[in-house]
């Protein structure tokens, strides 16, 4: 039996394979709210323009409300013969209101319809990512404020480098997520133009009011080129790029939490609520949520790659390849939302073991640079030479198994006679962090300034 939407020029209906490969309803039903909203905007504009009668306009609009209520209550029926959310909805509308339903598709194609629905969906996803990131930033800033002067080792190469404060470390992620939020906001501003009225590819001869549909759907303006409007999915790629970048940041934070929660580090106790146990090893508390955030980043990057490859080399205008735009975007959006929420809970509820952090900073020769700097300042020794002298001090301390400030003055003087008792002022981890008060540095005074500014930006005080 030929297809009811376009069966006129067909002698035979589609094969089972054609039906299966063609059906997008299993996933594009996720856009039903956007599809109904866009159809309502379209038909009300058609009514205002006198393209459909006022009666038909009301009938169609009311029918769409009823379809929406059914979807809300029972879900969207998955009928492969009807292919996608657009045709499933139109079919149900026809059952409900009869032949007038056929007027809804006047001056419209599924090509501008899907481009509009998908933009609306992606726009929501951008807003959700931004809102989620705001919560995560709030958690980071709150914990950073509590720990503006909690000293921990800072690392390069994951080797102890210089003491930093935990507040400073957490605020580093605040900055990353601030840029991620602005990436979503940029992408949103760029994509907020309405394709509806572009029709199949060339526009339409019906006297549409595209400004009014754009306005009704919260777009800034209608798109200016009908071919572009139905052909590009760069807005979805912008979203995926922002999501992928954000997932990289999330995965680095997750990785640090995993390392910090390991027994040799012991810098953090993960909240029970975001950990799992082992079925065999009773002592285990595994950071599965963080590991999954780390893992999800790989999948989100895969979603970006997937859509980039789909779009590469497609001729204008619409090709059915583009139906494959949705699964990677939907997948990335749900993975990203989960990842942001998991990291927010982890940051908010983790127990930071600041005693262990401080001990690690003291024992890791983190103040060696401070000793070298002191030799430069107090004894006017060239930095390279100071570096060498300090290396000898570290070697001695390491061989004795003590911290730098536990070496006696006699021992230090034996390494270089120019060292005097004031050196101990520079060797403590407190002195080390307090000294790094350049703008953006780790000094508690600086970190506190940044936290206060951030709280103002976030409306936290
Ligand atoms: N389900 C299709 C998609 O998601 C809708 C557009 C179909 N247009 C067409 N000319 N076949 O891309």
Short mmCIF file of C-alpha atoms and ligand atoms in Angstrom, two decimals:
data_model
loop_
_atom_site.label_atom_id
_atom_site.label_comp_id
_atom_site.label_asym_id
_atom_site.label_seq_id
_atom_site.Cartn_x
_atom_site.Cartn_y
_atom_site.Cartn_z
CA UNK A 1 0.00 0.00 0.00
CA UNK A 2 1.40 3.37 -1.03
CA UNK A 3 2.34 5.99 1.56
CA UNK A 4 -0.58 8.16 2.65
CA UNK A 5 1.50 11.39 2.65
CA UNK A 6 3.01 11.10 -0.82
CA UNK A 7 1.54 7.90 -2.26
CA UNK A 8 0.16 9.72 -5.32
CA UNK A 9 3.16 9.07 -7.55
CA UNK A 10 4.03 5.58 -6.18
CA UNK A 11 2.77 2.23 -7.42
CA UNK A 12 4.18 0.28 -4.48
CA UNK A 13 4.76 0.99 -0.81
CA UNK A 14 8.16 0.87 0.92
CA UNK A 15 9.87 -2.41 1.78
CA UNK A 16 10.38 -3.43 5.38
CA UNK A 17 14.01 -2.32 5.11
CA UNK A 18 12.98 1.07 3.72
CA UNK A 19 10.57 1.60 6.60
CA UNK A 20 13.18 0.63 9.15
CA UNK A 21 16.10 2.62 7.79
CA UNK A 22 13.90 5.66 7.25
CA UNK A 23 12.18 5.86 10.61
CA UNK A 24 13.42 8.60 12.91
CA UNK A 25 10.41 8.52 15.22
CA UNK A 26 12.23 6.30 17.77
CA UNK A 27 14.49 9.24 18.58
CA UNK A 28 12.95 12.41 17.14
CA UNK A 29 9.86 11.94 19.28
CA UNK A 30 12.02 13.67 21.91
CA UNK A 31 11.25 16.89 19.99
CA UNK A 32 7.47 16.64 20.23
CA UNK A 33 7.07 19.76 22.36
CA UNK A 34 9.12 21.81 19.92
CA UNK A 35 7.21 20.35 16.97
CA UNK A 36 3.83 21.27 18.47
CA UNK A 37 5.01 24.76 19.44
CA UNK A 38 6.36 25.44 15.94
CA UNK A 39 3.17 24.11 14.32
CA UNK A 40 1.02 26.30 16.53
CA UNK A 41 3.09 29.38 15.69
CA UNK A 42 2.89 28.50 12.00
CA UNK A 43 -0.88 27.97 11.88
CA UNK A 44 -1.67 31.05 13.88
CA UNK A 45 0.43 33.07 11.42
CA UNK A 46 -1.35 31.37 8.48
CA UNK A 47 -4.65 32.41 10.08
CA UNK A 48 -3.58 36.01 10.64
CA UNK A 49 -2.37 36.25 7.06
CA UNK A 50 -5.65 34.86 5.73
CA UNK A 51 -3.87 31.84 4.22
CA UNK A 52 -6.15 29.53 6.23
CA UNK A 53 -9.54 30.58 7.56
CA UNK A 54 -9.94 31.69 11.16
CA UNK A 55 -12.11 28.63 11.81
CA UNK A 56 -9.55 26.20 10.46
CA UNK A 57 -6.84 27.98 12.37
CA UNK A 58 -8.71 27.51 15.64
CA UNK A 59 -9.59 23.93 14.82
CA UNK A 60 -5.98 23.06 14.01
CA UNK A 61 -4.56 24.90 17.00
CA UNK A 62 -7.02 23.24 19.39
CA UNK A 63 -6.30 19.86 17.80
CA UNK A 64 -2.57 20.37 18.33
CA UNK A 65 -3.23 21.10 22.01
CA UNK A 66 -5.13 17.86 22.24
CA UNK A 67 -2.31 15.89 20.57
CA UNK A 68 0.12 17.49 23.02
CA UNK A 69 -2.09 16.46 25.96
CA UNK A 70 -2.14 12.89 24.66
CA UNK A 71 1.64 12.81 24.25
CA UNK A 72 2.04 14.21 27.73
CA UNK A 73 -0.22 11.54 29.19
CA UNK A 74 0.71 8.48 27.12
CA UNK A 75 3.93 9.24 25.30
CA UNK A 76 4.38 9.51 21.54
CA UNK A 77 3.26 6.47 19.53
CA UNK A 78 6.11 4.98 17.48
CA UNK A 79 4.66 4.27 14.07
CA UNK A 80 7.45 3.53 11.61
CA UNK A 81 5.14 3.94 8.64
CA UNK A 82 4.73 7.56 9.63
CA UNK A 83 8.51 7.97 9.79
CA UNK A 84 9.02 10.92 12.08
CA UNK A 85 7.52 13.15 14.76
CA UNK A 86 6.20 15.58 12.16
CA UNK A 87 4.11 13.00 10.35
CA UNK A 88 3.05 11.13 13.48
CA UNK A 89 1.65 14.38 14.84
CA UNK A 90 -0.05 15.38 11.59
CA UNK A 91 -1.58 11.92 11.33
CA UNK A 92 -3.00 12.10 14.84
CA UNK A 93 -4.27 15.62 14.15
CA UNK A 94 -6.08 14.31 11.07
CA UNK A 95 -7.74 11.58 13.11
CA UNK A 96 -8.88 14.19 15.62
CA UNK A 97 -10.08 17.06 13.40
CA UNK A 98 -10.41 15.58 9.93
CA UNK A 99 -9.41 17.04 6.58
CA UNK A 100 -8.69 20.56 7.91
CA UNK A 101 -5.49 19.10 9.40
CA UNK A 102 -4.16 19.00 5.85
CA UNK A 103 -4.02 22.82 5.81
CA UNK A 104 -1.37 22.97 8.55
CA UNK A 105 1.39 22.04 6.13
CA UNK A 106 0.60 24.96 3.78
CA UNK A 107 3.77 26.93 2.95
CA UNK A 108 5.83 24.55 5.03
CA UNK A 109 8.09 21.56 4.45
CA UNK A 110 9.47 19.08 6.91
CA UNK A 111 12.80 20.59 5.99
CA UNK A 112 12.13 23.97 7.58
CA UNK A 113 9.98 22.26 10.21
CA UNK A 114 12.75 19.96 11.42
CA UNK A 115 15.35 22.73 11.23
CA UNK A 116 13.11 24.86 13.46
CA UNK A 117 12.23 22.09 15.92
CA UNK A 118 15.83 21.06 16.25
CA UNK A 119 16.99 24.63 16.84
CA UNK A 120 14.42 25.00 19.58
CA UNK A 121 15.60 21.74 21.15
CA UNK A 122 19.28 22.65 20.97
CA UNK A 123 18.53 26.12 22.33
CA UNK A 124 16.93 24.51 25.40
CA UNK A 125 19.91 22.20 25.77
CA UNK A 126 22.23 25.22 25.73
CA UNK A 127 20.14 26.91 28.41
CA UNK A 128 20.17 23.75 30.51
CA UNK A 129 23.93 23.37 30.23
CA UNK A 130 24.38 26.96 31.30
CA UNK A 131 22.04 26.57 34.26
CA UNK A 132 23.78 23.36 35.34
CA UNK A 133 27.20 24.98 35.07
CA UNK A 134 25.99 27.86 37.21
CA UNK A 135 25.18 25.38 40.01
CA UNK A 136 28.59 23.77 39.64
CA UNK A 137 30.29 27.18 39.80
CA UNK A 138 28.36 28.00 42.95
CA UNK A 139 29.55 24.79 44.58
CA UNK A 140 33.16 25.50 43.54
CA UNK A 141 33.10 29.07 44.80
CA UNK A 142 31.55 28.05 48.10
CA UNK A 143 34.17 25.38 48.74
CA UNK A 144 36.93 27.68 47.54
CA UNK A 145 35.82 30.35 50.00
CA UNK A 146 35.99 27.80 52.85
CA UNK A 147 39.48 26.79 51.74
CA UNK A 148 41.11 30.04 50.64
CA UNK A 149 44.01 29.32 53.02
CA UNK A 150 44.04 25.50 53.06
CA UNK A 151 47.50 24.57 51.86
CA UNK A 152 48.12 21.68 49.51
CA UNK A 153 50.86 20.73 47.09
CA UNK A 154 50.51 22.18 43.62
CA UNK A 155 51.72 19.80 40.93
CA UNK A 156 53.41 19.83 37.57
CA UNK A 157 53.94 16.44 35.92
CA UNK A 158 51.89 15.23 38.93
CA UNK A 159 55.08 15.79 40.95
CA UNK A 160 54.97 18.18 43.90
CA UNK A 161 55.88 21.61 42.57
CA UNK A 162 54.99 24.52 44.87
CA UNK A 163 52.46 24.91 47.65
CA UNK A 164 49.10 26.29 46.54
CA UNK A 165 45.82 26.67 48.32
CA UNK A 166 42.86 24.37 47.79
CA UNK A 167 40.74 27.46 47.20
CA UNK A 168 43.05 28.48 44.37
CA UNK A 169 42.86 25.00 42.83
CA UNK A 170 39.05 24.94 42.97
CA UNK A 171 38.84 28.44 41.52
CA UNK A 172 40.86 27.23 38.52
CA UNK A 173 37.83 25.10 37.62
CA UNK A 174 35.50 28.02 38.29
CA UNK A 175 37.34 29.86 35.51
CA UNK A 176 37.10 26.91 33.10
CA UNK A 177 33.36 26.57 33.66
CA UNK A 178 32.94 30.34 33.33
CA UNK A 179 34.37 30.09 29.81
CA UNK A 180 32.24 27.03 29.07
CA UNK A 181 29.13 28.96 30.04
CA UNK A 182 30.12 31.79 27.76
CA UNK A 183 30.68 29.32 24.91
CA UNK A 184 27.08 28.09 25.28
CA UNK A 185 25.84 31.68 25.49
CA UNK A 186 27.78 32.68 22.35
CA UNK A 187 26.44 29.71 20.43
CA UNK A 188 22.91 30.47 21.57
CA UNK A 189 23.09 34.09 20.44
CA UNK A 190 24.44 33.05 17.04
CA UNK A 191 21.84 30.36 16.35
CA UNK A 192 18.73 32.23 17.46
CA UNK A 193 17.21 32.76 14.02
CA UNK A 194 14.07 31.05 12.80
CA UNK A 195 14.14 28.80 9.69
CA UNK A 196 10.34 28.45 9.56
CA UNK A 197 9.03 29.77 6.23
CA UNK A 198 12.08 28.63 4.28
CA UNK A 199 9.86 25.73 3.16
CA UNK A 200 11.61 22.90 1.30
CA UNK A 201 14.63 24.93 0.16
CA UNK A 202 13.56 27.89 -1.96
CA UNK A 203 11.07 29.76 0.20
CA UNK A 204 7.39 30.00 -0.68
CA UNK A 205 4.98 32.16 -2.69
CA UNK A 206 2.44 32.32 0.13
CA UNK A 207 2.34 35.72 1.87
CA UNK A 208 3.90 34.61 5.17
CA UNK A 209 4.77 36.83 8.09
CA UNK A 210 8.05 35.22 9.09
CA UNK A 211 8.79 37.87 11.70
CA UNK A 212 5.70 36.87 13.65
CA UNK A 213 6.56 33.15 13.75
CA UNK A 214 10.15 33.95 14.68
CA UNK A 215 8.91 36.19 17.45
CA UNK A 216 6.34 33.70 18.72
CA UNK A 217 9.04 31.05 19.10
CA UNK A 218 11.48 33.36 20.88
CA UNK A 219 13.86 33.80 17.94
CA UNK A 220 15.53 37.16 17.31
CA UNK A 221 14.61 37.17 13.61
CA UNK A 222 13.86 34.91 10.65
CA UNK A 223 16.84 33.40 8.82
CA UNK A 224 17.89 35.35 5.72
CA UNK A 225 18.60 32.54 3.27
CA UNK A 226 16.21 29.65 2.80
CA UNK A 227 18.88 27.29 1.41
CA UNK A 228 21.17 27.91 4.35
CA UNK A 229 18.32 27.64 6.84
CA UNK A 230 17.34 24.10 5.84
CA UNK A 231 20.88 22.89 5.08
CA UNK A 232 23.14 23.78 7.94
CA UNK A 233 23.45 22.19 11.32
CA UNK A 234 26.31 24.36 12.51
CA UNK A 235 24.17 25.40 15.50
CA UNK A 236 24.12 21.77 16.64
CA UNK A 237 27.87 21.50 16.05
CA UNK A 238 28.44 24.70 18.05
CA UNK A 239 26.49 23.09 20.85
CA UNK A 240 28.47 19.85 20.61
CA UNK A 241 31.78 21.71 20.52
CA UNK A 242 30.86 23.65 23.64
CA UNK A 243 29.64 20.41 25.24
CA UNK A 244 32.81 18.54 24.27
CA UNK A 245 35.04 21.30 25.64
CA UNK A 246 33.02 21.38 28.83
CA UNK A 247 33.22 17.59 29.16
CA UNK A 248 37.01 17.82 28.93
CA UNK A 249 37.02 20.21 31.86
CA UNK A 250 34.62 17.98 33.79
CA UNK A 251 36.79 14.95 33.13
CA UNK A 252 39.91 16.68 34.43
CA UNK A 253 38.12 17.61 37.62
CA UNK A 254 36.79 14.05 37.86
CA UNK A 255 40.27 12.64 37.34
CA UNK A 256 41.68 14.82 40.10
CA UNK A 257 38.95 13.71 42.48
CA UNK A 258 39.77 10.09 41.63
CA UNK A 259 43.47 10.61 42.31
CA UNK A 260 42.80 12.61 45.46
CA UNK A 261 40.45 9.93 46.79
CA UNK A 262 43.06 7.16 46.35
CA UNK A 263 44.57 5.92 49.62
CA UNK A 264 48.17 7.04 48.90
CA UNK A 265 46.91 10.60 48.29
CA UNK A 266 44.04 10.65 50.76
CA UNK A 267 43.23 14.28 49.98
CA UNK A 268 39.49 13.78 49.76
CA UNK A 269 36.71 11.56 50.99
CA UNK A 270 34.07 11.21 48.32
CA UNK A 271 30.46 11.54 49.43
CA UNK A 272 28.92 8.10 50.02
CA UNK A 273 26.03 9.20 47.82
CA UNK A 274 28.31 9.40 44.78
CA UNK A 275 30.41 6.29 45.44
CA UNK A 276 29.90 2.57 45.13
CA UNK A 277 31.21 -0.46 47.00
CA UNK A 278 32.73 -3.73 45.91
CA UNK A 279 30.89 -7.05 45.97
CA UNK A 280 34.06 -8.84 47.16
CA UNK A 281 36.33 -6.30 48.89
CA UNK A 282 34.52 -4.93 51.93
CA UNK A 283 36.87 -2.00 52.45
CA UNK A 284 36.28 -0.51 49.01
CA UNK A 285 34.65 2.78 48.25
CA UNK A 286 34.97 3.42 44.57
CA UNK A 287 34.65 6.79 42.83
CA UNK A 288 32.43 5.39 40.07
CA UNK A 289 30.53 8.61 39.44
CA UNK A 290 33.78 10.48 38.79
CA UNK A 291 35.06 7.66 36.61
CA UNK A 292 31.88 7.77 34.55
CA UNK A 293 32.20 11.52 34.12
CA UNK A 294 35.73 10.86 32.85
CA UNK A 295 34.35 8.18 30.55
CA UNK A 296 31.40 10.20 29.32
CA UNK A 297 33.77 12.88 28.03
CA UNK A 298 35.00 10.36 25.48
CA UNK A 299 31.47 9.65 24.33
CA UNK A 300 30.60 13.35 24.06
CA UNK A 301 33.69 13.97 21.92
CA UNK A 302 32.50 11.02 19.83
CA UNK A 303 29.11 12.70 19.35
CA UNK A 304 30.83 15.83 18.07
CA UNK A 305 32.96 13.80 15.68
CA UNK A 306 29.91 11.89 14.52
CA UNK A 307 27.97 14.97 13.45
CA UNK A 308 30.99 16.68 11.94
CA UNK A 309 31.55 13.67 9.71
CA UNK A 310 27.85 13.49 8.84
CA UNK A 311 27.81 17.10 7.66
CA UNK A 312 31.12 17.04 5.82
CA UNK A 313 30.71 17.31 2.05
CA UNK A 314 26.88 17.32 1.95
CA UNK A 315 25.60 19.29 -1.05
CA UNK A 316 22.91 21.93 -0.43
CA UNK A 317 20.11 21.69 0.48
CA UNK A 318 18.55 18.95 2.63
CA UNK A 319 19.80 15.38 2.38
CA UNK A 320 18.49 12.54 4.49
CA UNK A 321 21.92 12.07 6.05
CA UNK A 322 20.92 15.06 8.14
CA UNK A 323 18.29 13.02 9.94
CA UNK A 324 21.29 11.48 11.72
CA UNK A 325 22.01 14.84 13.33
CA UNK A 326 19.77 14.17 16.29
CA UNK A 327 21.02 11.03 18.08
CA UNK A 328 24.52 12.42 18.81
CA UNK A 329 23.08 15.70 20.06
CA UNK A 330 20.50 14.00 22.26
CA UNK A 331 23.12 11.60 23.61
CA UNK A 332 25.64 14.33 24.34
CA UNK A 333 23.02 16.46 26.07
CA UNK A 334 21.97 13.73 28.48
CA UNK A 335 25.57 12.68 29.20
CA UNK A 336 26.57 16.29 29.80
CA UNK A 337 23.64 17.01 32.13
CA UNK A 338 24.46 13.92 34.20
CA UNK A 339 28.15 14.76 34.30
CA UNK A 340 27.56 18.34 35.44
CA UNK A 341 25.12 17.22 38.13
CA UNK A 342 27.48 14.48 39.38
CA UNK A 343 30.43 16.86 39.64
CA UNK A 344 28.28 19.48 41.37
CA UNK A 345 27.29 16.95 44.04
CA UNK A 346 30.88 15.79 44.40
CA UNK A 347 32.31 19.27 44.86
CA UNK A 348 29.52 20.32 47.23
CA UNK A 349 29.68 17.23 49.45
CA UNK A 350 33.25 15.93 49.33
CA UNK A 351 35.25 16.04 52.55
CA UNK A 352 38.56 17.71 51.82
CA UNK A 353 41.26 16.28 54.11
CA UNK A 354 43.17 19.51 54.49
CA UNK A 355 45.49 18.01 57.15
CA UNK A 356 46.70 15.41 54.65
CA UNK A 357 47.06 18.02 51.93
CA UNK A 358 49.17 20.25 54.15
CA UNK A 359 51.35 17.36 55.23
CA UNK A 360 51.94 16.39 51.61
CA UNK A 361 52.92 19.97 50.78
CA UNK A 362 55.41 20.02 53.66
CA UNK A 363 56.97 16.69 52.89
CA UNK A 364 57.21 17.16 49.14
CA UNK A 365 59.88 19.91 49.20
CA UNK A 366 57.29 22.21 47.76
CA UNK A 367 59.12 25.27 49.12
CA UNK A 368 62.40 24.56 47.31
CA UNK A 369 61.70 27.42 44.87
CA UNK A 370 61.19 29.69 47.87
CA UNK A 371 64.64 28.77 49.16
CA UNK A 372 66.17 29.52 45.76
CA UNK A 373 64.27 32.83 45.57
CA UNK A 374 65.47 33.71 49.10
CA UNK A 375 69.09 33.09 48.10
CA UNK A 376 68.62 35.41 45.11
CA UNK A 377 67.00 38.15 47.18
CA UNK A 378 68.93 37.96 50.45
CA UNK A 379 72.36 36.90 49.25
CA UNK A 380 72.28 38.30 45.70
CA UNK A 381 73.16 34.91 44.26
CA UNK A 382 72.38 34.37 40.55
CA UNK A 383 69.23 32.22 40.20
CA UNK A 384 70.99 29.33 38.44
CA UNK A 385 73.48 29.05 41.27
CA UNK A 386 70.72 29.39 43.88
CA UNK A 387 68.88 26.57 42.09
CA UNK A 388 71.97 24.37 42.44
CA UNK A 389 72.47 25.15 46.15
CA UNK A 390 68.81 24.43 46.82
CA UNK A 391 69.07 21.14 44.96
CA UNK A 392 71.82 20.10 47.37
CA UNK A 393 69.63 21.03 50.34
CA UNK A 394 66.75 18.93 48.97
CA UNK A 395 69.11 16.02 48.39
CA UNK A 396 70.30 16.19 52.01
CA UNK A 397 66.76 16.52 53.41
CA UNK A 398 65.58 13.62 51.27
CA UNK A 399 68.45 11.40 52.43
CA UNK A 400 67.54 12.21 56.04
CA UNK A 401 63.81 11.80 55.39
CA UNK A 402 62.93 15.28 56.71
CA UNK A 403 61.28 18.46 55.41
CA UNK A 404 63.44 21.37 54.23
CA UNK A 405 62.68 23.48 57.29
CA UNK A 406 63.76 20.57 59.51
CA UNK A 407 67.38 20.87 58.36
CA UNK A 408 69.49 22.61 60.98
CA UNK A 409 71.13 25.94 60.30
CA UNK A 410 74.52 24.22 60.57
CA UNK A 411 73.50 21.73 57.90
CA UNK A 412 72.27 24.51 55.62
CA UNK A 413 75.38 26.61 56.20
CA UNK A 414 77.51 23.60 55.31
CA UNK A 415 75.85 23.62 51.91
CA UNK A 416 76.32 27.38 51.46
CA UNK A 417 77.79 29.71 54.06
CA UNK A 418 75.67 32.66 52.90
CA UNK A 419 72.53 31.06 54.37
CA UNK A 420 71.45 32.52 57.74
CA UNK A 421 68.66 31.96 60.27
CA UNK A 422 66.18 34.18 58.38
CA UNK A 423 65.93 31.49 55.73
CA UNK A 424 63.37 29.67 57.87
CA UNK A 425 60.89 32.50 57.22
CA UNK A 426 60.87 31.48 53.58
CA UNK A 427 60.75 27.74 54.09
CA UNK A 428 57.30 27.39 55.63
CA UNK A 429 54.41 26.55 53.34
CA UNK A 430 52.42 29.50 54.76
CA UNK A 431 55.16 31.94 53.82
CA UNK A 432 55.39 30.35 50.40
CA UNK A 433 51.72 30.78 49.49
CA UNK A 434 51.43 34.19 51.15
CA UNK A 435 54.29 35.45 48.99
CA UNK A 436 52.54 34.55 45.72
CA UNK A 437 50.25 37.55 45.75
CA UNK A 438 50.53 38.56 42.10
CA UNK A 439 47.12 39.05 40.44
CA UNK A 440 45.65 35.57 40.04
CA UNK A 441 48.27 34.01 42.33
CA UNK A 442 47.73 31.45 45.07
CA UNK A 443 48.11 33.76 48.10
CA UNK A 444 45.07 33.44 50.40
CA UNK A 445 44.59 37.21 50.11
CA UNK A 446 44.32 36.92 46.31
CA UNK A 447 42.14 33.82 46.37
CA UNK A 448 39.77 35.54 48.75
CA UNK A 449 39.51 38.52 46.38
CA UNK A 450 38.69 36.22 43.47
CA UNK A 451 36.10 34.35 45.55
CA UNK A 452 34.41 37.59 46.59
CA UNK A 453 34.29 38.77 42.98
CA UNK A 454 32.95 35.42 41.79
CA UNK A 455 30.27 35.37 44.47
CA UNK A 456 29.17 38.81 43.30
CA UNK A 457 29.00 37.65 39.69
CA UNK A 458 26.99 34.58 40.66
CA UNK A 459 24.72 36.55 42.99
CA UNK A 460 25.83 34.50 45.98
CA UNK A 461 26.01 37.32 48.54
N1 LIG B 1 12.81 13.15 9.81
C1 LIG B 1 13.46 14.07 8.91
C2 LIG B 1 14.75 14.58 9.58
O1 LIG B 1 14.86 14.48 10.76
C3 LIG B 1 12.58 15.23 8.63
C4 LIG B 1 12.89 15.94 7.33
C5 LIG B 1 12.50 15.10 6.20
N2 LIG B 1 12.57 15.81 4.97
C6 LIG B 1 12.63 15.18 3.80
N3 LIG B 1 12.71 15.88 2.73
N4 LIG B 1 12.62 13.88 3.72
O2 LIG B 1 15.66 15.03 8.93
#
